[in-house]
XYZ file of N, CA and C in Angstrom:
321
model
N 78.272 112.389 94.490
C 76.963 112.299 95.074
C 77.052 112.275 96.595
N 77.992 111.487 97.150
C 78.102 111.433 98.604
C 78.528 112.773 99.175
N 79.417 113.476 98.467
C 79.852 114.788 98.951
C 78.683 115.768 98.945
N 77.798 115.664 97.956
C 76.621 116.532 97.911
C 75.686 116.231 99.076
N 75.500 114.959 99.386
C 74.636 114.589 100.505
C 75.221 115.106 101.812
N 76.515 114.927 101.986
C 77.159 115.418 103.206
C 77.072 116.942 103.265
N 77.220 117.597 102.109
C 77.096 119.052 102.054
C 75.707 119.537 102.418
N 74.714 118.692 102.216
C 73.340 119.030 102.570
C 73.040 118.697 104.031
N 74.072 118.274 104.767
C 73.884 117.973 106.174
C 73.455 116.550 106.469
N 73.441 115.698 105.461
C 73.058 114.299 105.659
C 74.284 113.479 106.035
N 74.085 112.470 106.854
C 75.159 111.544 107.165
C 75.192 110.490 106.062
N 76.362 110.211 105.575
C 76.548 109.219 104.523
C 77.323 108.055 105.126
N 76.698 106.887 105.133
C 77.291 105.718 105.762
C 77.727 104.703 104.715
N 78.974 104.279 104.829
C 79.493 103.206 103.985
C 79.310 101.911 104.760
N 78.618 100.965 104.178
C 78.308 99.714 104.859
C 79.131 98.573 104.276
N 79.576 97.685 105.140
C 80.328 96.483 104.762
C 81.559 96.802 103.925
N 82.446 97.677 104.429
C 83.613 98.073 103.638
C 84.590 96.935 103.379
N 84.478 95.859 104.127
C 85.367 94.716 103.918
C 84.692 93.614 103.120
N 83.497 93.894 102.614
C 82.732 92.959 101.783
C 82.654 91.588 102.455
N 82.168 91.607 103.699
C 81.989 90.357 104.432
C 83.282 89.647 104.779
N 84.373 90.389 104.835
C 85.672 89.791 105.153
C 86.441 89.307 103.947
N 85.855 89.381 102.766
C 86.525 88.898 101.558
C 87.596 89.860 101.046
N 87.353 91.155 101.156
C 88.244 92.133 100.547
C 89.672 92.096 101.094
N 89.868 92.025 102.408
C 91.260 91.990 102.877
C 92.066 90.811 102.335
N 91.399 89.706 102.030
C 92.094 88.564 101.438
C 92.519 88.809 100.005
N 91.932 89.802 99.362
C 92.276 90.141 97.982
C 93.330 91.237 97.910
N 93.592 91.874 99.031
C 94.548 92.980 99.076
C 95.855 92.458 99.658
N 96.911 92.475 98.850
C 98.199 92.031 99.370
C 98.892 93.188 100.085
N 100.009 92.887 100.710
C 100.701 93.909 101.495
C 101.234 95.026 100.602
N 101.547 94.718 99.350
C 102.018 95.752 98.422
C 100.924 96.790 98.166
N 99.706 96.335 97.921
C 98.601 97.274 97.703
C 98.275 98.013 98.997
N 98.287 97.309 100.118
C 98.048 97.976 101.403
C 99.092 99.069 101.631
N 100.339 98.788 101.274
C 101.403 99.775 101.416
C 101.225 100.974 100.502
N 100.656 100.747 99.328
C 100.356 101.863 98.436
C 99.286 102.752 99.054
N 98.303 102.128 99.673
C 97.226 102.894 100.304
C 97.789 103.706 101.467
N 98.496 103.050 102.363
C 99.162 103.744 103.485
C 100.183 102.780 104.064
N 101.473 103.073 103.919
C 102.501 102.189 104.471
C 102.273 101.908 105.954
N 102.478 100.656 106.324
C 102.359 100.259 107.716
C 101.006 99.717 108.120
N 100.007 99.841 107.250
C 98.678 99.326 107.583
C 98.544 97.887 107.118
N 97.705 97.138 107.817
C 97.360 95.798 107.359
C 96.412 95.934 106.166
N 96.226 94.865 105.400
C 95.251 94.942 104.309
C 93.858 95.366 104.777
N 93.393 94.842 105.904
C 92.063 95.225 106.397
C 92.025 96.708 106.758
N 93.049 97.194 107.423
C 93.096 98.612 107.775
C 93.134 99.482 106.528
N 93.891 99.063 105.531
C 93.982 99.839 104.292
C 92.615 99.921 103.614
N 91.875 98.823 103.616
C 90.529 98.826 103.020
C 89.605 99.778 103.766
N 89.617 99.715 105.089
C 88.752 100.583 105.888
C 89.136 102.044 105.685
N 90.426 102.344 105.669
C 90.862 103.724 105.458
C 90.446 104.231 104.090
N 90.576 103.403 103.060
C 90.189 103.831 101.714
C 88.701 104.182 101.662
N 87.874 103.363 102.271
C 86.436 103.637 102.291
C 86.140 104.891 103.098
N 86.748 104.993 104.274
C 86.496 106.146 105.141
C 86.973 107.456 104.507
N 87.908 107.371 103.570
C 88.450 108.557 102.920
C 87.635 109.038 101.727
N 86.653 108.280 101.309
C 85.845 108.695 100.158
C 85.120 109.997 100.479
N 85.163 110.945 99.562
C 84.538 112.247 99.823
C 83.072 112.112 100.215
N 82.719 112.743 101.320
C 81.337 112.756 101.771
C 80.966 111.670 102.755
N 81.762 110.611 102.853
C 81.445 109.530 103.780
C 81.667 110.031 105.201
N 80.640 109.921 106.018
C 80.727 110.394 107.404
C 80.840 109.252 108.405
N 80.388 108.068 108.037
C 80.414 106.922 108.948
C 80.735 105.659 108.168
N 81.425 104.733 108.821
C 81.715 103.435 108.227
C 81.112 102.382 109.140
N 80.202 101.583 108.587
C 79.548 100.519 109.342
C 80.238 99.196 109.028
N 80.711 98.531 110.068
C 81.350 97.246 109.834
C 81.119 96.332 111.016
N 81.366 95.074 110.782
C 81.275 94.072 111.844
C 82.682 93.566 112.104
N 82.954 93.225 113.349
C 84.256 92.678 113.709
C 84.038 91.466 114.608
N 84.981 90.546 114.555
C 84.817 89.301 115.306
C 85.317 89.392 116.742
N 85.938 90.497 117.104
C 86.410 90.621 118.477
C 87.111 91.943 118.705
N 87.510 92.167 119.934
C 88.130 93.431 120.324
C 89.372 93.773 119.497
N 90.252 92.817 119.178
C 91.420 93.185 118.361
C 91.036 93.754 116.998
N 90.005 93.197 116.378
C 89.580 93.701 115.069
C 88.931 95.077 115.192
N 88.200 95.312 116.281
C 87.618 96.648 116.487
C 88.732 97.674 116.650
N 89.774 97.310 117.423
C 90.893 98.246 117.615
C 91.604 98.513 116.298
N 91.765 97.470 115.492
C 92.423 97.621 114.193
C 91.621 98.571 113.295
N 90.309 98.417 113.293
C 89.452 99.311 112.497
C 89.507 100.739 113.039
N 89.464 100.874 114.365
C 89.521 102.212 114.969
C 90.846 102.891 114.643
N 91.933 102.138 114.664
C 93.234 102.703 114.302
C 93.259 103.154 112.849
N 92.578 102.414 111.985
C 92.543 102.780 110.566
C 91.798 104.092 110.350
N 90.636 104.240 110.960
C 89.863 105.467 110.732
C 90.446 106.658 111.481
N 91.342 106.404 112.429
C 92.009 107.504 113.132
C 93.131 108.116 112.288
N 93.509 107.439 111.213
C 94.542 107.949 110.303
C 94.026 109.184 109.580
N 94.956 110.003 109.092
C 94.557 111.104 108.223
C 93.927 110.509 106.971
N 92.861 111.120 106.495
C 92.188 110.635 105.290
C 93.136 110.658 104.106
N 92.890 109.749 103.182
C 93.629 109.764 101.926
C 93.180 110.964 101.111
N 94.094 111.546 100.382
C 93.744 112.679 99.528
C 93.013 112.180 98.289
N 92.335 113.088 97.624
C 91.665 112.739 96.362
C 92.690 112.234 95.355
N 93.864 112.828 95.349
C 94.929 112.393 94.436
C 95.324 110.943 94.731
N 95.468 110.598 96.011
C 95.850 109.242 96.386
C 94.749 108.248 96.024
N 93.485 108.629 96.251
C 92.376 107.753 95.870
C 92.374 107.506 94.364
N 92.651 108.548 93.570
C 92.728 108.367 92.109
C 93.898 107.460 91.737
N 95.020 107.615 92.427
C 96.177 106.761 92.163
C 95.840 105.287 92.436
N 95.184 105.025 93.546
C 94.787 103.650 93.890
C 93.819 103.104 92.846
N 92.844 103.912 92.464
C 91.900 103.475 91.425
C 92.618 103.194 90.120
N 93.603 104.016 89.785
C 94.371 103.808 88.559
C 95.122 102.487 88.573
N 95.729 102.162 89.697
C 96.452 100.896 89.827
C 95.484 99.729 89.670
N 94.337 99.821 90.330
C 93.352 98.746 90.234
C 92.772 98.648 88.823
N 92.590 99.782 88.156
C 92.021 99.787 86.808
C 92.984 99.192 85.783
N 94.273 99.191 86.096
C 95.257 98.625 85.167
C 95.115 97.122 85.057
N 94.289 96.540 85.923
C 94.016 95.117 85.813
C 95.038 94.235 86.494
N 95.847 94.811 87.351
C 96.800 93.981 88.077
C 96.027 92.947 88.878
N 96.488 91.717 88.813
C 95.799 90.638 89.507
C 96.140 90.677 90.990
N 95.194 91.075 91.809
C 95.356 91.043 93.252
C 94.645 89.814 93.786
N 95.024 88.659 93.291
C 94.563 87.339 93.719
C 93.254 86.909 93.070
N 92.262 87.769 93.029
C 91.034 87.418 92.327
C 90.265 88.705 92.074
N 89.531 88.747 90.986
C 88.811 89.974 90.652
C 87.595 90.192 91.540
N 87.260 91.442 91.694
C 86.011 91.805 92.382
C 84.992 92.079 91.290
N 83.876 91.412 91.331
C 82.842 91.643 90.332
C 81.594 92.178 91.020
N 80.921 93.035 90.335
C 79.694 93.613 90.844
C 78.588 93.335 89.844
N 77.406 93.093 90.349
C 76.276 92.859 89.463
C 75.953 94.140 88.716
N 75.814 94.019 87.442
C 75.443 95.152 86.605
C 73.931 95.155 86.416
N 73.295 96.310 86.543
C 71.822 96.351 86.332
C 71.445 96.054 84.906
């Protein structure tokens, strides 16, 4: 859906990619390394979101200049391939405990 919107010339914005700062605490260095070796958990989360097909902008809040630079460095990376995104989803779908589950409200 996002790729279709972007294909229609619309900007697609991903908001709160760090889920209010909670997500990086759930991502250990092993998962961050799977996403892209050398990135911090927060950078890996931002890169994964920015790499989603069709996403043109990532909206986030940072507590200071170091965090803004860290986010800017993450989005300056080459995007993850569709294959890599599927691999990451597969690892997460296997139910490996990355400290605590992420739950979403179901309609």
